Tab-separated table of C-alpha atoms and ligand atoms in Angstrom:
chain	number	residue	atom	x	y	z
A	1	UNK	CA	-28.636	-21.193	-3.121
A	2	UNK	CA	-25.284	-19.931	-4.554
A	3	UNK	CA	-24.145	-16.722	-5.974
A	4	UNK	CA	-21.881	-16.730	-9.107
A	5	UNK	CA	-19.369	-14.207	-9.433
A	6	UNK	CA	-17.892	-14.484	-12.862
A	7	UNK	CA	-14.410	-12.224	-13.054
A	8	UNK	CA	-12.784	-12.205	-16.283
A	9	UNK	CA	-13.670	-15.580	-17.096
A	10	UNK	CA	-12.895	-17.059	-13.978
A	11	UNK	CA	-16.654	-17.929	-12.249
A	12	UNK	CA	-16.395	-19.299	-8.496
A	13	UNK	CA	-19.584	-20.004	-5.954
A	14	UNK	CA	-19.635	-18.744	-2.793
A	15	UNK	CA	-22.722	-18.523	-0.166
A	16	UNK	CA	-25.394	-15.895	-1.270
A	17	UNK	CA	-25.476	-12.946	0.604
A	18	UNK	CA	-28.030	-12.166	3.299
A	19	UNK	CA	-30.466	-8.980	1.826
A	20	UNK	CA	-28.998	-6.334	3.957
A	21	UNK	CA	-25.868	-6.245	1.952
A	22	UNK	CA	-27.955	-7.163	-1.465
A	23	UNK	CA	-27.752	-2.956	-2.506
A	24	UNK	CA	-23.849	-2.632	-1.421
A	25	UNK	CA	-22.995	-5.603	-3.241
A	26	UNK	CA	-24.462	-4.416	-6.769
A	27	UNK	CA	-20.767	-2.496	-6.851
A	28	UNK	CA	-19.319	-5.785	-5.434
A	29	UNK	CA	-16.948	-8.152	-8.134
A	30	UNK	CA	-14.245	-10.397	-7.033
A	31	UNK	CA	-11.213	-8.288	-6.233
A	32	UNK	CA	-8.789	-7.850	-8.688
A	33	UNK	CA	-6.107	-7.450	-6.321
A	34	UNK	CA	-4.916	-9.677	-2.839
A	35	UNK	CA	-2.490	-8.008	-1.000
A	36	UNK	CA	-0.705	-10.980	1.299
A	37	UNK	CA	1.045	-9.294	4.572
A	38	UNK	CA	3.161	-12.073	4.904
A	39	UNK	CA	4.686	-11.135	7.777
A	40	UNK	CA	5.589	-7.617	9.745
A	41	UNK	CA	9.224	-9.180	10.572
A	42	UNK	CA	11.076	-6.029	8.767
A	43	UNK	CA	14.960	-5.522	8.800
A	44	UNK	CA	14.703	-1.702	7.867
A	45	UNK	CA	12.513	0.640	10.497
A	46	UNK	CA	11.105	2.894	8.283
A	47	UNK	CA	9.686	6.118	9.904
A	48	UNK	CA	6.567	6.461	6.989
A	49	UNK	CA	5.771	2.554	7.103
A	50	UNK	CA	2.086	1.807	6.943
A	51	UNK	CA	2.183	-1.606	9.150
A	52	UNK	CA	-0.102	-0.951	11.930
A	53	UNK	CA	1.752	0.653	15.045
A	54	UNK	CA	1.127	-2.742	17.041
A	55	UNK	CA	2.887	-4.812	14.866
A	56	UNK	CA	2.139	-9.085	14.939
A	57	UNK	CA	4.316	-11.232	16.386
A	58	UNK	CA	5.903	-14.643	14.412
A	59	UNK	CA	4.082	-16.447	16.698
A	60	UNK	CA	0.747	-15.451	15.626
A	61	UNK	CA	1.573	-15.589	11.842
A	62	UNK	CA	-0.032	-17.382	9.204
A	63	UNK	CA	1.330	-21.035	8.749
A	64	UNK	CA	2.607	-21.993	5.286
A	65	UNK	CA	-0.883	-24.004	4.629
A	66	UNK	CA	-2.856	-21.422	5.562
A	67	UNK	CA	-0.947	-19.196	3.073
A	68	UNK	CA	-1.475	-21.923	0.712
A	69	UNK	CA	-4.575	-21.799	1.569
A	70	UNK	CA	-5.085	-18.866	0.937
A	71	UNK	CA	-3.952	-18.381	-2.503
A	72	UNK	CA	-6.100	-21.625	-3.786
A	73	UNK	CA	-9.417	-19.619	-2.158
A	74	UNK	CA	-8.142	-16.056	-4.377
A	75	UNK	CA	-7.581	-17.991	-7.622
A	76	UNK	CA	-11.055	-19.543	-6.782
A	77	UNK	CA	-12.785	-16.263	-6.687
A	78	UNK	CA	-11.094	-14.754	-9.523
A	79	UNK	CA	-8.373	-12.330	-7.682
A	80	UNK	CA	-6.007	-12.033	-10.062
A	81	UNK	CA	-3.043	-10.180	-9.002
A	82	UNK	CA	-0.820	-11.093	-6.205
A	83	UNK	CA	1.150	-8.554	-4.054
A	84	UNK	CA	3.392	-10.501	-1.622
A	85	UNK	CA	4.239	-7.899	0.997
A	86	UNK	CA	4.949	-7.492	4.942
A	87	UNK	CA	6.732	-6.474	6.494
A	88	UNK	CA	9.460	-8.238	4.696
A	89	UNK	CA	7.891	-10.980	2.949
A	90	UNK	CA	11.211	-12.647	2.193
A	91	UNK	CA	11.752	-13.235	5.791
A	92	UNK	CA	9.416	-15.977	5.398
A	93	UNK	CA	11.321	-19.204	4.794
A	94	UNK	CA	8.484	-20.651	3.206
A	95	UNK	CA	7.659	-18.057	0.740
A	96	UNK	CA	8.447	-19.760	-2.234
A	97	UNK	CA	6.222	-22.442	-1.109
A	98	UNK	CA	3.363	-19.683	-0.841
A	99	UNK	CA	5.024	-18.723	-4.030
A	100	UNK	CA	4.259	-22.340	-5.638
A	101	UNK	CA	0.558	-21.774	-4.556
A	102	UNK	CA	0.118	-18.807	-5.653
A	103	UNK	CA	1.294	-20.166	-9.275
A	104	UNK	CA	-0.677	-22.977	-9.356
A	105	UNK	CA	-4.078	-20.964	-8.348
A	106	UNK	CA	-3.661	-18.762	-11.713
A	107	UNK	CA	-2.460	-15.620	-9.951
A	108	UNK	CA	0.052	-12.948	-11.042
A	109	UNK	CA	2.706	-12.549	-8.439
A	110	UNK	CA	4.533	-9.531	-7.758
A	111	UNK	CA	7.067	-9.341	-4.592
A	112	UNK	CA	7.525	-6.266	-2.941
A	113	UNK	CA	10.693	-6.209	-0.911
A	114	UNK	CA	13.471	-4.242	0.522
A	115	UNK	CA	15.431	-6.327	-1.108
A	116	UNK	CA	18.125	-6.270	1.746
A	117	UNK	CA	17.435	-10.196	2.519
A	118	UNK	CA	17.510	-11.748	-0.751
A	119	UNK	CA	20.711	-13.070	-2.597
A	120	UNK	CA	20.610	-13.872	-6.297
A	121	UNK	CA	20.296	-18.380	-5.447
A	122	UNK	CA	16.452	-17.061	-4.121
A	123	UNK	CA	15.597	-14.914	-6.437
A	124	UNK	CA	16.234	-17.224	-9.604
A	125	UNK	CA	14.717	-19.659	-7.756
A	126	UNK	CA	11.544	-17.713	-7.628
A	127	UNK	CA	11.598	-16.466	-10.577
A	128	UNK	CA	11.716	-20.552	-11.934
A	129	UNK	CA	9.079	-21.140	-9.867
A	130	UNK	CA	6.985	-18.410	-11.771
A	131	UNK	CA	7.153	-14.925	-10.114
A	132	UNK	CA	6.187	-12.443	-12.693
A	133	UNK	CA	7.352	-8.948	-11.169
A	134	UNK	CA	9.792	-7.159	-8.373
A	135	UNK	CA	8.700	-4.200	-6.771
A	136	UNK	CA	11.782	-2.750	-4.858
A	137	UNK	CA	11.700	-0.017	-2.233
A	138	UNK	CA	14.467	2.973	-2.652
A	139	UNK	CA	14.629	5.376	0.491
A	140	UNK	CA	17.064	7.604	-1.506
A	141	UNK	CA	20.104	7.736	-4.121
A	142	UNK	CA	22.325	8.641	-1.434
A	143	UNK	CA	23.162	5.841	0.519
A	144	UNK	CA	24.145	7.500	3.814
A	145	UNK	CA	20.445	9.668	3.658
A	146	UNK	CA	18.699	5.756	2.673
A	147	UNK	CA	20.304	4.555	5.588
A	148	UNK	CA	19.617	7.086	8.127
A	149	UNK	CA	15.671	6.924	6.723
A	150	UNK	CA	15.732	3.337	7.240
A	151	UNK	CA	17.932	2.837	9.874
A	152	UNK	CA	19.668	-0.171	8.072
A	153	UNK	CA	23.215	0.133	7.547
A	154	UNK	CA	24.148	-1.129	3.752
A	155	UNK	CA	20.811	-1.042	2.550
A	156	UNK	CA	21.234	1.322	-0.350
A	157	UNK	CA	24.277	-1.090	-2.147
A	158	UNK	CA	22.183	-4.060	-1.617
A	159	UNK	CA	19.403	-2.471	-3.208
A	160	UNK	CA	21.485	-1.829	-5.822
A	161	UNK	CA	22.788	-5.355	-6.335
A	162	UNK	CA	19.151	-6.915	-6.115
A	163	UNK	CA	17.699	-4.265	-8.970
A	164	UNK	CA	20.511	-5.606	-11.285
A	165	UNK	CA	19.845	-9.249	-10.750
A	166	UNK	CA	16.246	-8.623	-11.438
A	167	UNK	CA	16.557	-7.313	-14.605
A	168	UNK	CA	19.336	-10.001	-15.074
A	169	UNK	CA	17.512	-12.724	-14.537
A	170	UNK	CA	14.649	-10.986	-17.235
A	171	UNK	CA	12.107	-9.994	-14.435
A	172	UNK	CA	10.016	-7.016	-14.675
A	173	UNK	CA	10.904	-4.476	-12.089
A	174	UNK	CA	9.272	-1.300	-10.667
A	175	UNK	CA	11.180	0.910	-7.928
A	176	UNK	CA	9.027	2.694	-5.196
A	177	UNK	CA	10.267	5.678	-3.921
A	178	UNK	CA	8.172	7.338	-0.747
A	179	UNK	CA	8.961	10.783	-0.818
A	180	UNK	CA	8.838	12.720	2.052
A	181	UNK	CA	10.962	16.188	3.447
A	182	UNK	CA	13.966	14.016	4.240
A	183	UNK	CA	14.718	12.782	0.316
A	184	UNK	CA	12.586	14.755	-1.961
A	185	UNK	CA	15.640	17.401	-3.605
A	186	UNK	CA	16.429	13.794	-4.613
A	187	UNK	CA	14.103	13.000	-6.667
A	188	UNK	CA	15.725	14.389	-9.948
A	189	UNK	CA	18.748	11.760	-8.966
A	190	UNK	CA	15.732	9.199	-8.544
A	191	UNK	CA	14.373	9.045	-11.481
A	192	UNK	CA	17.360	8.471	-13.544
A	193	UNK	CA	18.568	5.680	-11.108
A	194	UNK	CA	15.324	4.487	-12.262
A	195	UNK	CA	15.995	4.438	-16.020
A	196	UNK	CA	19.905	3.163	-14.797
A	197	UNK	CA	18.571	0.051	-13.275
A	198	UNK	CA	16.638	-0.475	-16.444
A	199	UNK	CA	13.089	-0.189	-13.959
A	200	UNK	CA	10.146	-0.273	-16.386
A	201	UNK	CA	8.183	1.691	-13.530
A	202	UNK	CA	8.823	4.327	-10.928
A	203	UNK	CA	6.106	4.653	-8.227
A	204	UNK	CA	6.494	8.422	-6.723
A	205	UNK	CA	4.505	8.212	-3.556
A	206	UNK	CA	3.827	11.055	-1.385
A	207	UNK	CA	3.777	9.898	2.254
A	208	UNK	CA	0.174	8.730	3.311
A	209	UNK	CA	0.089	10.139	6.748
A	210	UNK	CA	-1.730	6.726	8.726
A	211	UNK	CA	-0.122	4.824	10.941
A	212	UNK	CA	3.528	5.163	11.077
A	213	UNK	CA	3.564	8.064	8.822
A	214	UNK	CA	1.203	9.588	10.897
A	215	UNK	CA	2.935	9.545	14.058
A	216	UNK	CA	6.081	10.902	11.915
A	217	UNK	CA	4.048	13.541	10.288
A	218	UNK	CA	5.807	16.643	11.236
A	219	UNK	CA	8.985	15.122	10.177
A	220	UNK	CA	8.107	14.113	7.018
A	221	UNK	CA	5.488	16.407	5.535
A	222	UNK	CA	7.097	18.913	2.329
A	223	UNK	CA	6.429	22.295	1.753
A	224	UNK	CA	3.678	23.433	-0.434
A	225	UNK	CA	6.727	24.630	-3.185
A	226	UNK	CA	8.417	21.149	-2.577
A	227	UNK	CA	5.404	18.847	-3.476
A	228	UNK	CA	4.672	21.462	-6.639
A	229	UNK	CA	8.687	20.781	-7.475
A	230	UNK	CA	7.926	17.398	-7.721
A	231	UNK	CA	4.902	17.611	-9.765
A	232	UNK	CA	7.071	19.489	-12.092
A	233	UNK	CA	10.047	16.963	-12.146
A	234	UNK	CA	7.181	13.871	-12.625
A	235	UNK	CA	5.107	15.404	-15.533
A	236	UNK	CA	8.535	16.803	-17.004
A	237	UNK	CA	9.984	13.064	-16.628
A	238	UNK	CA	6.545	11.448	-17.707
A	239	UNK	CA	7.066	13.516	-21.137
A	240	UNK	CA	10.871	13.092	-21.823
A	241	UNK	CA	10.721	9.142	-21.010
A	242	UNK	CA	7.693	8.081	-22.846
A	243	UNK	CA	8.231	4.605	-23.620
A	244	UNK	CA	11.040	4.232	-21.154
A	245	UNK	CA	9.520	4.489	-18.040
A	246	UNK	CA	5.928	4.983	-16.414
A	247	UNK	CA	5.140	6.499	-13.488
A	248	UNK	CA	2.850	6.417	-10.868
A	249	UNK	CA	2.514	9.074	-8.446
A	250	UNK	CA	0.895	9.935	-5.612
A	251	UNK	CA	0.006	13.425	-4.408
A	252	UNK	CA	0.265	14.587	-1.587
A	253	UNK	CA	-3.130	15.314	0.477
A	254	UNK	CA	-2.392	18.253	2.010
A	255	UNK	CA	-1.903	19.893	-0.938
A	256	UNK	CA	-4.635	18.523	-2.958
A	257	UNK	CA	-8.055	19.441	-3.374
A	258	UNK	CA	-9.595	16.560	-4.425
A	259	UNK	CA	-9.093	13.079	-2.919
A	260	UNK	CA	-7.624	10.134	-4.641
A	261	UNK	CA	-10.052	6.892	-4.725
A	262	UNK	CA	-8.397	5.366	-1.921
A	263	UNK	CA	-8.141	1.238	-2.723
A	264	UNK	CA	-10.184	2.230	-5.669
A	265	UNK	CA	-13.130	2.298	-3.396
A	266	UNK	CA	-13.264	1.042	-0.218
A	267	UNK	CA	-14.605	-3.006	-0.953
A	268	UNK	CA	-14.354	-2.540	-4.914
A	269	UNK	CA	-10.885	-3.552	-5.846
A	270	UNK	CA	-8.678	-4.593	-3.212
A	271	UNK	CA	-8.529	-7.038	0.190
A	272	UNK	CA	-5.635	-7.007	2.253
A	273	UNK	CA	-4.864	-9.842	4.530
A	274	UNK	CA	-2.632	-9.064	7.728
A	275	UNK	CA	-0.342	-11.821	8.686
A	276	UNK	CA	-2.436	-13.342	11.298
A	277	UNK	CA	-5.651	-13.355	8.704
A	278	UNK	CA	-7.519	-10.919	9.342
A	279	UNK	CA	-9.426	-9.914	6.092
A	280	UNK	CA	-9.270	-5.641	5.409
A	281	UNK	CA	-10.796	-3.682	2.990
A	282	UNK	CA	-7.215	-1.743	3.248
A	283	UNK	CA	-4.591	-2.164	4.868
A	284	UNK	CA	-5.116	0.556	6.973
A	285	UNK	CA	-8.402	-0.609	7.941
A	286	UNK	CA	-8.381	-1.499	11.525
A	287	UNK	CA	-7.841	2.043	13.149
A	288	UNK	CA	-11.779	1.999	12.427
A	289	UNK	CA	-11.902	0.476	15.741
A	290	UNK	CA	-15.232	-0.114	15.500
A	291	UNK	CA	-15.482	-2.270	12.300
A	292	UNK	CA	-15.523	-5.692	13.062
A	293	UNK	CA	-12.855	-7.738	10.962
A	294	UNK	CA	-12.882	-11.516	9.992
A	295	UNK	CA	-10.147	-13.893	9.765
A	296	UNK	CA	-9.379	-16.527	7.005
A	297	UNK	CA	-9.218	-18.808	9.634
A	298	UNK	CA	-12.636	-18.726	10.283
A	299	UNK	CA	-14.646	-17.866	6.951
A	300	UNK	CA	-13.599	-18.294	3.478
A	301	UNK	CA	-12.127	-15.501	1.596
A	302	UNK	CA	-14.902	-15.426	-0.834
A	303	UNK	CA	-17.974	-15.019	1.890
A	304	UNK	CA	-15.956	-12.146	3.309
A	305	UNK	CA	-15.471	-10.127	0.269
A	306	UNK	CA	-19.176	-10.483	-0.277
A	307	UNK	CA	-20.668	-10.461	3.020
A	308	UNK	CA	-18.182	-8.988	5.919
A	309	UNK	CA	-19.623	-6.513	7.872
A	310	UNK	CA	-16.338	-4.074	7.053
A	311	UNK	CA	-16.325	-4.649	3.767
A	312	UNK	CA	-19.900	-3.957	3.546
A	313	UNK	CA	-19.847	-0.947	6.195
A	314	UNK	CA	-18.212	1.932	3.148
A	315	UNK	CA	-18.543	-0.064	-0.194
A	316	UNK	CA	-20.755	1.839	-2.414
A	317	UNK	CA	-22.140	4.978	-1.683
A	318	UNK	CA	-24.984	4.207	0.915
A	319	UNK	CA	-23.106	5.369	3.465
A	320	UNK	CA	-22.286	8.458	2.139
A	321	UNK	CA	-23.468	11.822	4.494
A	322	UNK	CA	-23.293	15.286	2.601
A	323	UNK	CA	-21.124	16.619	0.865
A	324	UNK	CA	-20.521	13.343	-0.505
A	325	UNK	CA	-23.962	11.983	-1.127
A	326	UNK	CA	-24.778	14.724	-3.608
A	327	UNK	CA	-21.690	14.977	-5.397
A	328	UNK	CA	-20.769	14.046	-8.740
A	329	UNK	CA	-17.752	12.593	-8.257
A	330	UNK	CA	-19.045	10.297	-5.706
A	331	UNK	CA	-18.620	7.398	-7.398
A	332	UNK	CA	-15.251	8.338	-9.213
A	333	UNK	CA	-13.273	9.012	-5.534
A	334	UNK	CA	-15.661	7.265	-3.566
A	335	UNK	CA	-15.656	10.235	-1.135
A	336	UNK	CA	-11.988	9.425	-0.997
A	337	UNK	CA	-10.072	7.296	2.044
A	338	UNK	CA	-12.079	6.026	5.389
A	339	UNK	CA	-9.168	6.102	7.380
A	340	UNK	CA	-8.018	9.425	6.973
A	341	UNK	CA	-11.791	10.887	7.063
A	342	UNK	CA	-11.712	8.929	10.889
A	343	UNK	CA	-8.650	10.222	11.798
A	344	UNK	CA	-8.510	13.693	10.584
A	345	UNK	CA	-12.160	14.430	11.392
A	346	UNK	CA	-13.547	11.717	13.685
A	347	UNK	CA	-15.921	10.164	11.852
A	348	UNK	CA	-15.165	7.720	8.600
A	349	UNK	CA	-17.913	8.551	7.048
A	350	UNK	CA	-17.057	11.798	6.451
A	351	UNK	CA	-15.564	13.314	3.214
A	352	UNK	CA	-11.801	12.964	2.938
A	353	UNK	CA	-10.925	16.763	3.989
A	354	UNK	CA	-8.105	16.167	1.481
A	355	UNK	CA	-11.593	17.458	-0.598
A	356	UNK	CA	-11.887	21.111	-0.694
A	357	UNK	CA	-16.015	20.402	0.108
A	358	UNK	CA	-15.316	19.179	3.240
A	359	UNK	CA	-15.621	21.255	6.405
A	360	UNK	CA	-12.391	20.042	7.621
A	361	UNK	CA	-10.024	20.682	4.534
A	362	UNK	CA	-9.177	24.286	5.822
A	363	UNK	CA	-7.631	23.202	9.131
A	364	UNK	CA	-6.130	19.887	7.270
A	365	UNK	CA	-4.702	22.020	4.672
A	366	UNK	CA	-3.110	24.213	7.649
A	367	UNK	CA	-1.464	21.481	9.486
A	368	UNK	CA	1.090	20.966	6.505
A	369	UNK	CA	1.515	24.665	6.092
A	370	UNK	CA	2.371	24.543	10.289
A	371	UNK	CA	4.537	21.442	10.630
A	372	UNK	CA	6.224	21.550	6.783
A	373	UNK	CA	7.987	25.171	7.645
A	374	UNK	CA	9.138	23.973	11.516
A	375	UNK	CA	12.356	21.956	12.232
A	376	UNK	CA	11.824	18.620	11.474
A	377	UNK	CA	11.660	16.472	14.446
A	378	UNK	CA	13.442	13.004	14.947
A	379	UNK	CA	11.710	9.845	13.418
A	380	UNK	CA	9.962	7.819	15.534
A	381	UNK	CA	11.815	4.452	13.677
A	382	UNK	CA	9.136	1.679	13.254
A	383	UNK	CA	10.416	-0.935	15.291
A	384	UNK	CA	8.364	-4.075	17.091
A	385	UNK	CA	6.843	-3.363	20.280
A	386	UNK	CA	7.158	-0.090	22.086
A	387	UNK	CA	11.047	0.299	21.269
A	388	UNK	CA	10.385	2.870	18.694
A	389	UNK	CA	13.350	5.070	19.315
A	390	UNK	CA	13.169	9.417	18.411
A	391	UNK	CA	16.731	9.875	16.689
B	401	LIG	FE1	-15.254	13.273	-3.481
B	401	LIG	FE2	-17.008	13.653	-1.477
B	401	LIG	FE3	-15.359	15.612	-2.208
B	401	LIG	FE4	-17.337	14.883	-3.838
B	401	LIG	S1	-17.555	15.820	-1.797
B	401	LIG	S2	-15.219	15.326	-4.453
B	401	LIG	S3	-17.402	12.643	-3.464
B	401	LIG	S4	-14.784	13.638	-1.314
B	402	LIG	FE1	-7.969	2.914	4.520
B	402	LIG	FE2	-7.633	4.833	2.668
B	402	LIG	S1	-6.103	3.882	3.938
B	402	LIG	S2	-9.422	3.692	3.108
């Protein structure tokens, strides 16, 4: 017997799941998004990056079929957009054959890059092979601040010379800024270097505190009046440059009372796949030690959306323990993100104490209003193995 998932249009058969996961998977559809983790090869050592703190070695990478691979199995199922990432996913000689693959399963590709690697021969060559959008990473305006966040000497001029070919060459292009105590008076400065570059989207991310970020919390995390500043530049922005430029922004946690949906529901929206394969409900996903994680290599993509124990373990709201299981937004934040419920509480299947229900919101809460008004720290730079360096 097979199950049909039909996604848009596209309808693809994959093995029928066993009855256990019958319930979770009445929430299941293909995912509409892949995000590919090319690689975690990275020339810039971000402090807030949210690669895993033991990053993978080339050696254990993906090879170009596999990638191919890959991409033939997601337009199969129905994904339909593709987020190239890493890492640096332009370290990867062969990405514009992954590229090619990625075309020629139906999928919409979008690269996100630091840019730093690329020179304009690549990226009209990628864009003739069919990528449809550039997502570039700013770490500030000020090129001396960008480079002491990323530890990457130039990076802020290149930057600037990729966003221009971009929209030369007639791709679409968002910036990302992740905005943290180190670059956040900036912001103003930001968003018209956005509308500058001719960006048709400006993603304002608060720091997510996992992984990286998490080890670099208490240099990173804002003040309570500096995250309501930048709600106040955003929605002012949002207003003045209707039509211009849309934003996306992320809150910041500690300051919130609600959670967002984190990967619009754990197993609803979104698979990540690291660069050796394994297959994540987020990208975050495997400081849930316990959850047991396939790999491409060994089961198709499809059969793990459906059927993988981790995708299975939080998808839905089964799982759910009070205050959560009652609640009415349940199933509109989907009790909000696993990983920070496991590390900020213990347990994943808590409520994200970014909620103002949960038990542990009043101590979460008080950990910004601690380590936001002490000295920032050094970062901890995210570098590959156990170099990271405090500077
Ligand atoms: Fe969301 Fe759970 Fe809080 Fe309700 S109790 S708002 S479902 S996190
Ligand atoms: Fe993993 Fe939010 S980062 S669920």
């Amino acid at each position: 017997m097979m199950e049909e998932i039909a996604t848009g249009g596209m309808v693809s058969s994959v093995a029928e799941p066993d009855s256990a996961t019958q319930s979770a998977m009445s929430c299941a559809r293909a995912p509409m998004g892949l995000l590919a983790e090319l690689t975690h090869r990275c020339p810039l050592q971000c402090p807030y990056c949210s690669n895993p703190l033991e990053l993978t070695r080339v050696s254990q990478e993906l090879t170009t079929a596999q990638w191919q691979d890959v991409m033939r199995q997601a337009g199969e199922i129905g994904v339909l957009q593709l987020h190239l990432s890493g890492g640096e996913p332009c370290v990867r000689q062969d990405l514009e054959q992954i590229l090619e693959a990625a075309v020629k399963a139906g999928l919409y590709t979008n690269l996100i890059t630091s840019g730093v690697t690329l020179t304009r021969d690549r990226l009209e060559k990628l864009a003739k092979l069919g990528l449809d959008h550039v997502q570039l990473s700013i770490q500030d305006v000020d090129p001396a601040n960008a480079e002491r966040i990323s530890a990457y000497k130039g990076g802020a001029a290149k930057k600037h010379e990729v966003a221009k070919w971009v929209r030369e060459i007639g791709l679409p292009l968002t910036l990302n800024a992740v905005v943290h105590r180190h670059n956040i008076e900036s912001l103003p400065a930001i968003i018209d270097y956005a509308v500058e570059m001719g960006a048709g989207r400006l993603e304002v991310a608060h720091t997510q505190y996992y992984a990286w970020a998490l080890k670099n919390r208490a240099a990173l995390i804002p003040t309570r009046e500096q995250f309501l500043k930048t709600v106040k530049y955003v929605d002012e922005a949002r207003e003045r440059l209707k039509g211009v430029l849309v934003f996306d922004f992320v809150v910041h946690d500690h300051y919130a009372i609600r959670p967002k949906p984190c990967m619009g529901g754990w197993g609803k929206n979104l698979v990540t796949i690291t660069p050796s394969g394994k297959v994540l409900p987020c990208h975050a996903a495997e400081t849930i030690t316990w959850l047991q994680h396939d790999n491409i290599k060994d089961r198709p993509l499809g059969d793990i959306w459906l059927n993988g124990a981790a995708f299975n373990a939080y998808r839905g709201t089964s799982w759910m323990k009070e205050p959560c299981r009652s609640c009415d937004r349940r199933e509109i934040d989907w009790g909000g993100c696993r990983c920070q419920a496991l590390a900020m509480t213990g347990d994943a299947a808590n409520a994200d104490p970014t909620c103002e229900k949960s038990v542990h919101h009043a101590a979460f809460k008080a950990i910004a209003e601690t380590e936001a008004y002490a000295p920032s720290p050094g970062f901890i730079y995210r570098r590959m193995g156990a170099a990271a360096a405090v500077e």
